[in-house]
XYZ file of C-alpha atoms in Angstrom:
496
model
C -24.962 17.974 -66.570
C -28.286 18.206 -68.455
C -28.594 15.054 -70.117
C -27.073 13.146 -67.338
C -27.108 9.511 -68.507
C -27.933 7.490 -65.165
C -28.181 4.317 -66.623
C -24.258 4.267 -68.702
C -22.153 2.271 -67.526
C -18.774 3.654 -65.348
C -15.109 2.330 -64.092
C -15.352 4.141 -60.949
C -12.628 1.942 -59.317
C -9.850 -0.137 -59.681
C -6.141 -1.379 -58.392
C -3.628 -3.835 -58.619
C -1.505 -5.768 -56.308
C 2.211 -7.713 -56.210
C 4.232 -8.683 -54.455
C 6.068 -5.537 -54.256
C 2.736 -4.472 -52.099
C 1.235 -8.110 -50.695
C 3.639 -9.360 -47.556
C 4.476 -12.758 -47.490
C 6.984 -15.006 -49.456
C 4.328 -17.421 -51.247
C 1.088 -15.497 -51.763
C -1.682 -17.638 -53.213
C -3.905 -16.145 -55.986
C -6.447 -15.069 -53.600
C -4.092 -12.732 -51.559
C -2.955 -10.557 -54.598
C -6.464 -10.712 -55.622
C -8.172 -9.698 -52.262
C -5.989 -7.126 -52.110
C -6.412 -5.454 -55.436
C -10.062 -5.422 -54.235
C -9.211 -3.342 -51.786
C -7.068 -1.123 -53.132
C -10.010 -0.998 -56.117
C -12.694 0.349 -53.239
C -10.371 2.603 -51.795
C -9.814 4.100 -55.161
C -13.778 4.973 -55.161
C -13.292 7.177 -52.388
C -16.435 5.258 -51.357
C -14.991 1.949 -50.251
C -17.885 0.736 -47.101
C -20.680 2.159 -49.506
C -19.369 0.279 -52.636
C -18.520 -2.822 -50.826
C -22.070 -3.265 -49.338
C -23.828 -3.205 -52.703
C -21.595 -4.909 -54.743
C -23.991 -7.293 -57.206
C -21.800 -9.093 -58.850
C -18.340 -10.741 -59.132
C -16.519 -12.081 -61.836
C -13.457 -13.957 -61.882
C -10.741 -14.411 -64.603
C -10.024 -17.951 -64.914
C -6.682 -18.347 -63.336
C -3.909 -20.675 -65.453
C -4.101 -23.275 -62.541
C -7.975 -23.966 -64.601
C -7.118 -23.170 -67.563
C -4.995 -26.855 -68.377
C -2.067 -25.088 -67.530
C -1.334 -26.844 -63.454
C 1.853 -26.243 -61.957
C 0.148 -28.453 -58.810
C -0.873 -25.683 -56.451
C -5.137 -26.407 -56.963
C -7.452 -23.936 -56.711
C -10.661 -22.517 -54.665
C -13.702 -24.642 -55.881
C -15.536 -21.140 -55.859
C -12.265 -18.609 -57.492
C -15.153 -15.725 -57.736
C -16.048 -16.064 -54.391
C -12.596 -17.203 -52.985
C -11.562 -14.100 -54.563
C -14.310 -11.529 -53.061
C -14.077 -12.809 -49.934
C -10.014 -12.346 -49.763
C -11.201 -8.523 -51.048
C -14.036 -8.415 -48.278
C -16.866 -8.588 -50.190
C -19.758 -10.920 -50.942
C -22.341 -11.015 -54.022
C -25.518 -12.480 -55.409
C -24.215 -13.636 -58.616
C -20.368 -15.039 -59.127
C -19.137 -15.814 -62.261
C -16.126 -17.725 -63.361
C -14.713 -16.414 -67.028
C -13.548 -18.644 -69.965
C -10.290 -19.345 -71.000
C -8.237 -16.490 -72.649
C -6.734 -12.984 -72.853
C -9.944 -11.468 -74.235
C -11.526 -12.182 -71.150
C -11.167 -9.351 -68.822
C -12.527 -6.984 -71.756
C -15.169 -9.496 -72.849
C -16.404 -9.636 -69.637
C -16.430 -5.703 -68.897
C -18.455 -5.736 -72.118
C -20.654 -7.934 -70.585
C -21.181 -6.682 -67.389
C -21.600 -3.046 -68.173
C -24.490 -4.201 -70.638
C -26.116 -5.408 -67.791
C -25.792 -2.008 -66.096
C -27.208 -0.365 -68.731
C -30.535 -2.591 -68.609
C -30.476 -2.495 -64.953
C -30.000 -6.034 -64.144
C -26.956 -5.298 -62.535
C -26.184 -2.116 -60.552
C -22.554 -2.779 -59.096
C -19.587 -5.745 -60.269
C -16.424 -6.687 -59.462
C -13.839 -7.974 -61.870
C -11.017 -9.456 -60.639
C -7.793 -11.555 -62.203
C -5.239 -12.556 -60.323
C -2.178 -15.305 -60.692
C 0.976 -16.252 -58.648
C 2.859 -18.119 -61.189
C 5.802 -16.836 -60.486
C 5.574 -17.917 -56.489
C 4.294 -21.285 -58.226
C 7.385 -21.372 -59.780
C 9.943 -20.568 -57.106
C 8.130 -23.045 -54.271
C 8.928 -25.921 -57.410
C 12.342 -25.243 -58.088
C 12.838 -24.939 -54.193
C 11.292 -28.123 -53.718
C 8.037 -26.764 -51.557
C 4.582 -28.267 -51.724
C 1.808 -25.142 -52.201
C -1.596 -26.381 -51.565
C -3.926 -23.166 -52.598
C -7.110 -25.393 -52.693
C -10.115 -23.789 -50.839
C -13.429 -26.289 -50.220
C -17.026 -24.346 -51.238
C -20.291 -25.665 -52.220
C -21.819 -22.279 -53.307
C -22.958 -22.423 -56.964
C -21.611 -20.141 -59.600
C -21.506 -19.862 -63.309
C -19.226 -21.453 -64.550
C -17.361 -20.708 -68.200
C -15.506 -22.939 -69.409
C -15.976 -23.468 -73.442
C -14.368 -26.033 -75.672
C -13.174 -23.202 -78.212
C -10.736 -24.784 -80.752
C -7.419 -22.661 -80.396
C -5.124 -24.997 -81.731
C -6.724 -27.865 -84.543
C -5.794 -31.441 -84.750
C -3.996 -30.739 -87.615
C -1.786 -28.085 -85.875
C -0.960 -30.240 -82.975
C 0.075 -33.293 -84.810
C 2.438 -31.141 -87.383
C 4.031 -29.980 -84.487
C 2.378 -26.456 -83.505
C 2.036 -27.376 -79.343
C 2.847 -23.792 -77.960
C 2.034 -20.174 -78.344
C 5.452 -19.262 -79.476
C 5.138 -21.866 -82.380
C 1.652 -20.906 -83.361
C 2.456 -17.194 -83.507
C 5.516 -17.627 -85.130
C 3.565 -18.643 -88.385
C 1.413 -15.470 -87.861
C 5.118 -13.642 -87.690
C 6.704 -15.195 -90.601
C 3.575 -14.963 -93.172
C 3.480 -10.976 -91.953
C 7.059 -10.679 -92.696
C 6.716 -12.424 -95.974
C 3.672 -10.319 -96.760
C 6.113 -7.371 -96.313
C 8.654 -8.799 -98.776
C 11.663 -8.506 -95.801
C 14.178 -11.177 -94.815
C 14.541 -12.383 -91.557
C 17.059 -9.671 -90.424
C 15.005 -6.507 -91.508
C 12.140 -8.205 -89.223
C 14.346 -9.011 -86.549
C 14.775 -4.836 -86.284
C 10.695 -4.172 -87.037
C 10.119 -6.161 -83.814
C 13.495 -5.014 -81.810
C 12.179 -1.771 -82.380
C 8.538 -2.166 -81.129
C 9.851 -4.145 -78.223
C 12.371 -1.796 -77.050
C 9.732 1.032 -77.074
C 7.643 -1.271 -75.046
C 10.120 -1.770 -72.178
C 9.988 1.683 -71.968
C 6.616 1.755 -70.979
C 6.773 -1.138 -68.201
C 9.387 1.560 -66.024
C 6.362 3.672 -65.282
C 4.022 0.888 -63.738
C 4.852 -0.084 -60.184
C 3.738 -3.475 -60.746
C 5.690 -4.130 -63.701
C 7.052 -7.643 -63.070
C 10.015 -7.107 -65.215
C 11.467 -3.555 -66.080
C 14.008 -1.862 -67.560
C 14.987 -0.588 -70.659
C 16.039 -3.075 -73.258
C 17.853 -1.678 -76.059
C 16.839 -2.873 -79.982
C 20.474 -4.096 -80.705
C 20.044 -6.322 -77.289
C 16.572 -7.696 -78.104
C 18.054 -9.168 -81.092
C 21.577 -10.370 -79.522
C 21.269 -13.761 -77.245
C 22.838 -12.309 -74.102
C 21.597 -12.805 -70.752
C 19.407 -15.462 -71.649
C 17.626 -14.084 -74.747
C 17.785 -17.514 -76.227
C 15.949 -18.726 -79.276
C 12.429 -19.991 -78.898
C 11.690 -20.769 -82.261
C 13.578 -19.080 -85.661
C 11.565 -15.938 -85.327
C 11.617 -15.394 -81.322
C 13.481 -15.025 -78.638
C 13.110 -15.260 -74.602
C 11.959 -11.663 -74.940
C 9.632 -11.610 -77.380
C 7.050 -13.643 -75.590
C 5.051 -13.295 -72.808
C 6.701 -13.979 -69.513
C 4.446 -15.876 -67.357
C 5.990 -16.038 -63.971
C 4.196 -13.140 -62.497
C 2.674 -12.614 -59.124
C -0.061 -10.164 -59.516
C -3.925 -9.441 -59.029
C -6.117 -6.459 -60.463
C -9.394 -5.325 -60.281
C -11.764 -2.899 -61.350
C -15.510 -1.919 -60.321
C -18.175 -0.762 -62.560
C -21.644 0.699 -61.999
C -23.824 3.044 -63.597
C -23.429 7.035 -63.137
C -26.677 7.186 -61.666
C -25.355 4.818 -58.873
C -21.840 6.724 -58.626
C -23.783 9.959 -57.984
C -26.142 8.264 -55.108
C -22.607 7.293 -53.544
C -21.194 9.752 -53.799
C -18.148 8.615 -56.013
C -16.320 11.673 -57.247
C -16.469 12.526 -60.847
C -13.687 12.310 -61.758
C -13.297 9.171 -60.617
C -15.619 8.209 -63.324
C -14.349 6.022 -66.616
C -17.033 5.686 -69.189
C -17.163 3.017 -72.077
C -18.506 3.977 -75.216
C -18.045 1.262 -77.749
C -17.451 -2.334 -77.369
C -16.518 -5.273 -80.511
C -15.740 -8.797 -79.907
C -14.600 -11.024 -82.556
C -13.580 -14.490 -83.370
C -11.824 -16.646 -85.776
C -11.469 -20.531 -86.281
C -8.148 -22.001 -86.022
C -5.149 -20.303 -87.648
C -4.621 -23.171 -90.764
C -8.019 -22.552 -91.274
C -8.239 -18.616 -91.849
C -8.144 -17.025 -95.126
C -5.729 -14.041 -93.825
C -3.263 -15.394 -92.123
C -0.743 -12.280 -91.639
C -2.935 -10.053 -90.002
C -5.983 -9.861 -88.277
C -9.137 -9.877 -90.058
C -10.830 -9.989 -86.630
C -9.400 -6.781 -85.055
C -9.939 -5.441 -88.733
C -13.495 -5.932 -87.605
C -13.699 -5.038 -84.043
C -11.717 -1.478 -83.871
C -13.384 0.420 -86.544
C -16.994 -1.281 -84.696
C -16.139 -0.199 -81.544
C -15.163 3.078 -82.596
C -17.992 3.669 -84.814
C -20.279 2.756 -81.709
C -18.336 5.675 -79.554
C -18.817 7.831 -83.129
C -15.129 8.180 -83.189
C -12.544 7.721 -85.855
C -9.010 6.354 -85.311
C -7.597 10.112 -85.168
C -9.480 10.896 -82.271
C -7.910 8.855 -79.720
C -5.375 9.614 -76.970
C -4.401 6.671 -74.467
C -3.895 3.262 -76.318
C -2.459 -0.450 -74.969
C -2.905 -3.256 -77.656
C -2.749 -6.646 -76.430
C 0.879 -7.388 -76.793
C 2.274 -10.977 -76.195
C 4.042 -11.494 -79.305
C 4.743 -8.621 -81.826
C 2.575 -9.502 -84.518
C -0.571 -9.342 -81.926
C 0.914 -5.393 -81.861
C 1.243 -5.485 -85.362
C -2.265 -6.238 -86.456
C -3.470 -3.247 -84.345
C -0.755 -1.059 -86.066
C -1.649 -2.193 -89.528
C -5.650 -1.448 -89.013
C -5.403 1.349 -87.273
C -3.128 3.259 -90.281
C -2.343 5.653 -87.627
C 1.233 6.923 -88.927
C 1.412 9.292 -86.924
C 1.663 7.390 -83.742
C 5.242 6.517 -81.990
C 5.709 2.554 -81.448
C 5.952 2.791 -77.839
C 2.369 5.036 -78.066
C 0.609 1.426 -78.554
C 0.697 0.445 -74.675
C 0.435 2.131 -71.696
C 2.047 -0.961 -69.418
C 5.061 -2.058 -70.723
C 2.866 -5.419 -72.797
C 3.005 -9.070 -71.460
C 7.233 -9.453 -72.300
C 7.937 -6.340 -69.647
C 5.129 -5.364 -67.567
C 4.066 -9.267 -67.458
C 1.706 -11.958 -68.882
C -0.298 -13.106 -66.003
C -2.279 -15.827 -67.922
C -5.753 -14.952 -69.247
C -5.898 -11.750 -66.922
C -3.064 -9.066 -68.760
C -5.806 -6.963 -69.795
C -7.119 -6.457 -66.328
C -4.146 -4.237 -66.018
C -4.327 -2.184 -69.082
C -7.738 -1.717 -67.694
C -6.094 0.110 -64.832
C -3.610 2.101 -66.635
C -5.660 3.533 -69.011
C -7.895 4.584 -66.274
C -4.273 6.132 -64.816
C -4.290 7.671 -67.984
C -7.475 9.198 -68.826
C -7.872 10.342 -65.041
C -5.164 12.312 -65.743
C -5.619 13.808 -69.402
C -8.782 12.670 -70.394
C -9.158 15.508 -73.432
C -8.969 12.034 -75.758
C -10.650 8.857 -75.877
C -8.696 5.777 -74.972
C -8.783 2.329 -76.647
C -8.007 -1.063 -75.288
C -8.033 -4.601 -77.547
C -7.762 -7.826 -75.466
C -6.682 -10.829 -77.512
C -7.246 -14.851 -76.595
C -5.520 -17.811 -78.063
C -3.432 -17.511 -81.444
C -5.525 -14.085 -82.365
C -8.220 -16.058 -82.507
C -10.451 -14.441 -79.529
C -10.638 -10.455 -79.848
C -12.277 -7.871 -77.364
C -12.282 -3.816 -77.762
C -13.528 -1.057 -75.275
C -13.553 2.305 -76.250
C -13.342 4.779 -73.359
C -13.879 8.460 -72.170
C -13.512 10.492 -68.682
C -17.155 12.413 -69.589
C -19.771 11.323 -70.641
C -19.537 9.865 -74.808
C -21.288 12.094 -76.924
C -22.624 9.300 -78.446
C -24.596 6.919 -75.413
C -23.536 3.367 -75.571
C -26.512 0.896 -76.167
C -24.954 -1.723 -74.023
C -24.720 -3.782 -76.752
C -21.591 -5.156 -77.882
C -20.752 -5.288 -81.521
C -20.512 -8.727 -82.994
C -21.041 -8.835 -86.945
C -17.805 -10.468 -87.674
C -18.317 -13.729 -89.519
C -15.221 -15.710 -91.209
C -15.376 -17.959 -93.885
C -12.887 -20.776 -92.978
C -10.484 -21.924 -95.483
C -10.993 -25.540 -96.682
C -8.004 -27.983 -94.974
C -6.918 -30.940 -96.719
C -6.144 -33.794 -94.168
C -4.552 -35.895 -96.904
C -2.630 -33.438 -99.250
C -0.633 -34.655 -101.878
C 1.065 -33.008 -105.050
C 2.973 -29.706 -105.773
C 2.234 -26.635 -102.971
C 3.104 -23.264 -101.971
C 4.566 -22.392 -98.302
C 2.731 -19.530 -97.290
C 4.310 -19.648 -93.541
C 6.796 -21.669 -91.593
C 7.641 -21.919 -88.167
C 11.233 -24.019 -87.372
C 11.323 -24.966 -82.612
C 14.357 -23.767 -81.238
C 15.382 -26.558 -78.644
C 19.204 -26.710 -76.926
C 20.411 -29.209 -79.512
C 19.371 -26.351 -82.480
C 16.818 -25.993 -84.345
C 13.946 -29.009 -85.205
C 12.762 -29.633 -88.599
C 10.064 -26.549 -90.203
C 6.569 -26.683 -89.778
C 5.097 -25.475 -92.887
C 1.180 -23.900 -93.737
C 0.850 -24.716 -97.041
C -1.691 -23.781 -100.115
C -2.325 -26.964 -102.659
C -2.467 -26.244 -106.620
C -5.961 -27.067 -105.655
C -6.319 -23.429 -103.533
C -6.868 -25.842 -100.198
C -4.804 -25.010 -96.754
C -2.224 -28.161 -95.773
C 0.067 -28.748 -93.325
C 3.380 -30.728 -93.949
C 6.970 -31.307 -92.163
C 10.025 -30.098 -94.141
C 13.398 -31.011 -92.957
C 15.955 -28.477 -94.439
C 19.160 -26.386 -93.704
C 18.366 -24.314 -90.959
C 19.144 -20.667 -92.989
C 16.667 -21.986 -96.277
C 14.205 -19.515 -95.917
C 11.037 -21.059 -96.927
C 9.266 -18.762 -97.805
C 6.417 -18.786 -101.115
C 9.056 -21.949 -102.181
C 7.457 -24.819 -104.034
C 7.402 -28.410 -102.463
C 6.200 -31.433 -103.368
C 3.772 -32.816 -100.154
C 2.853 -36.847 -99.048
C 0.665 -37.572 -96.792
C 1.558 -39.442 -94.111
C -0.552 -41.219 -90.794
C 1.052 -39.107 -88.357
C 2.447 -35.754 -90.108
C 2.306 -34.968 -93.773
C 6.153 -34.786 -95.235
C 7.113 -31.757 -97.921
C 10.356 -31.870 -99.944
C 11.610 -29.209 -102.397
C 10.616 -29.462 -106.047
């Protein structure tokens, strides 16, 4: 190769564990994630020579740290817990922030520092037993995966707003319910009732579950048909009046991943095959403030930033690429790829290469650790096209993109990820009161029915407003006209 780029940055490992491959009937975090490490150096074909010069190793903040305890603990030290499960050791250990982006985020990061030589070789690694969490509790067993260690690290842990104030107190406490606005103001957008949607995302789903067959550590396979995503057999109950069991995420998932990264100088010294080798060439992060407060609310005007940046990094258009896996734990996160992409000529089950969070499993903040691997899988294989990968954190309001190649881009990446994207928040009124406009609803799902709406409102004055609206459960609320009072606790909408 005559312009060999030494100093790029290169996947030039990576694997994944389960429980289908890690013995034992309650394996702690650090088990799956030791050994995905070591199924990740084996996949160098250099795994002693890797191991001994690994750098630096960064963590995905597990669930158990995240606010989300099911009562197991934790390491003090997850980075380290984790290497040292995996066999390895390194100088610097780093503990991610909260959220899906993450495990692209912190690629990003870390193969920037390759590129200006301040790091020559990292581990990433995710890993989360949830699942095991979740059978030890219902079986009535204590799990103590706590691990003492007085070894500094840097530690990530932000204070991001993902839900407001205002959210929380109208009654938006979970994913489902914050996405669910997101769902209903794109289906509203699209001028379709509740039905015709119910098909849009049947459809995308069911291609999905086609995908998760072909990943051995697919926590929940097997082809689910359209007209059975939308029925409420075997336990496809309502979440909220947009979702069901199967549209979101499904946490309980035992599973670790990792990948290593160097430079292709330091792959050649070690002899790492070629085509082993995974190259990024373009990287975008973007973020937004807190849904009520966005002025697009049925898409994403943060992926509408961060895939045409990454791509234009890598010199690339849309067109060009092959391999693709969009962060998928509810539809619409799918669907705001989809509609900024414009790629018609792509199949729905073309936009992931795992089977998404509902199929092949949402294991907390780490998912795209595995879409990491399988596009790797994929490009190894054919790797005639550019892949693409988007990582997504809180309620779309955290967005990562890597663009990737099995030779060398055409165009070097600077190591510098693209981050341009600056919103201009929508003006909330805390104390709304007069005629408004619903411009998205959400309506819990609960085993008594369904709880009053949860309405995102726009004032006569053009300001964003939340309210309560308790109404038939089949009024569709959407673009009506209400009346709003504020109220201490909740504001309270009727019907003009």
């Amino acid at each position: 190769m005559g312009n060999f780029d030494a100093r790029a940055p290169v996947i030039i490992g990576v694997g994944e564990a389960s429980r289908k491959t890690v013995a034992g009937e309650w394996p702690a975090p650090r088990e799956l994630a030791g050994a995905a490490i070591k199924v990740a150096l084996a996949d160098t074909g250099q795994s002693q020579a890797v191991a001994a010069v690994v750098h630096t190793i960064a963590a995905i903040r597990t669930f158990e740290d995240s606010g989300v305890s099911l009562g197991t603990g934790s390491p003090d030290n997850a980075p380290e817990a984790f290497g040292a499960a995996g066999g390895i050791t390194a100088k610097r250990l780093i503990y991610a922030d909260v959220g899906g982006q993450s495990p692209q985020a912190m690629l990003n990061e870390l193969a920037g520092d390759i590129r200006r030589g301040t790091c020559d070789m990292a581990v990433l690694v995710a890993a989360e037993a949830t699942g095991t969490a979740k059978r030890a509790r219902k079986a009535g067993i204590s799990l103590d995966w706590s691990l003492p260690s007085d070894t500094p690290f840097d530690n990530r842990l932000s204070s991001f707003p993902i839900l407001s104030r205002t959210e929380i107190r109208h009654g938006i406490i979970s994913m489902p319910l914050a996405y669910s606005l997101i769902e209903n103001a794109r289906r509203m957008a699209l001028g379709l009732d509740g039905a015709a949607y119910a098909r849009e995302m049947a459809a995308l789903w069911s291609a999905f579950s086609v995908k998760a067959e072909t990943r051995l550590h697919a926590q929940f396979p097997g082809f689910r048909s359209p007209e059975a995503l939308q029925s409420g057999d075997n336990a496809n109950y309502p979440l909220t009046d947009i979702y069901r069991r199967w549209h979101v995420a499904q946490d309980a998932v035992d599973l670790g991943g990792a990948v290593i990264l160097t430079s292709a100088g330091k792959a050649r010294d070690l002899g790492v095959p070629q085509d082993k080798w995974v190259w990024l060439a373009g990287a975008a992060e973007a973020a937004e403030p807190p849904l009520s407060e966005r002025a697009v609310i049925h898409r994403s005007a943060a992926l509408d930033f961060a895939i045409p940046a990454a791509l234009g990094q890598a010199g690339l258009a849309v067109t060009d690429l092959g391999p693709v896996d969009i962060y998928s734990c509810f539809p619409c996160a799918v669907f705001a790829a989809v509609d900024s992409m414009q790629d018609a000529g792509r199949a729905l089950g073309d936009y992931t290469l795992t089977g998404g969070l509902s199929f092949f499993g949402g294991p907390g903040n780490g998912f795209a650790m595995y879409n990491i691997a399988a596009m790797v899988d994929a490009l190894r294989r054919d790797g005639a096209k550019p892949a693409i990968l988007t990582a997504n954190g809180g309620v779309m309001s955290k967005q990562a993109v890597g663009i990737y190649t099995a030779t060398q881009p055409s165009v070097p990446w600077s190591g510098d990820v693209a981050k341009g994207y600056a919103p201009t928040p929508r003006a909330l009124d805390d104390a709304p009161q007069g005629t408004a406009r619903v411009r998205s609803f959400v309506r819990p799902a609960g085993k008594d029915g369904f709880g009053p709406a949860t309405a995102l409102l726009e004032t006569e004055g053009g300001a964003r407003a939340m309210a309560v609206i308790d109404c038939p459960v089949d009024t569709d609320l959407g673009n009506a006209v209400v009346y709003v009072t504020p109220g201490e606790k909740r504001h309270i909408a009727t019907f003009v």
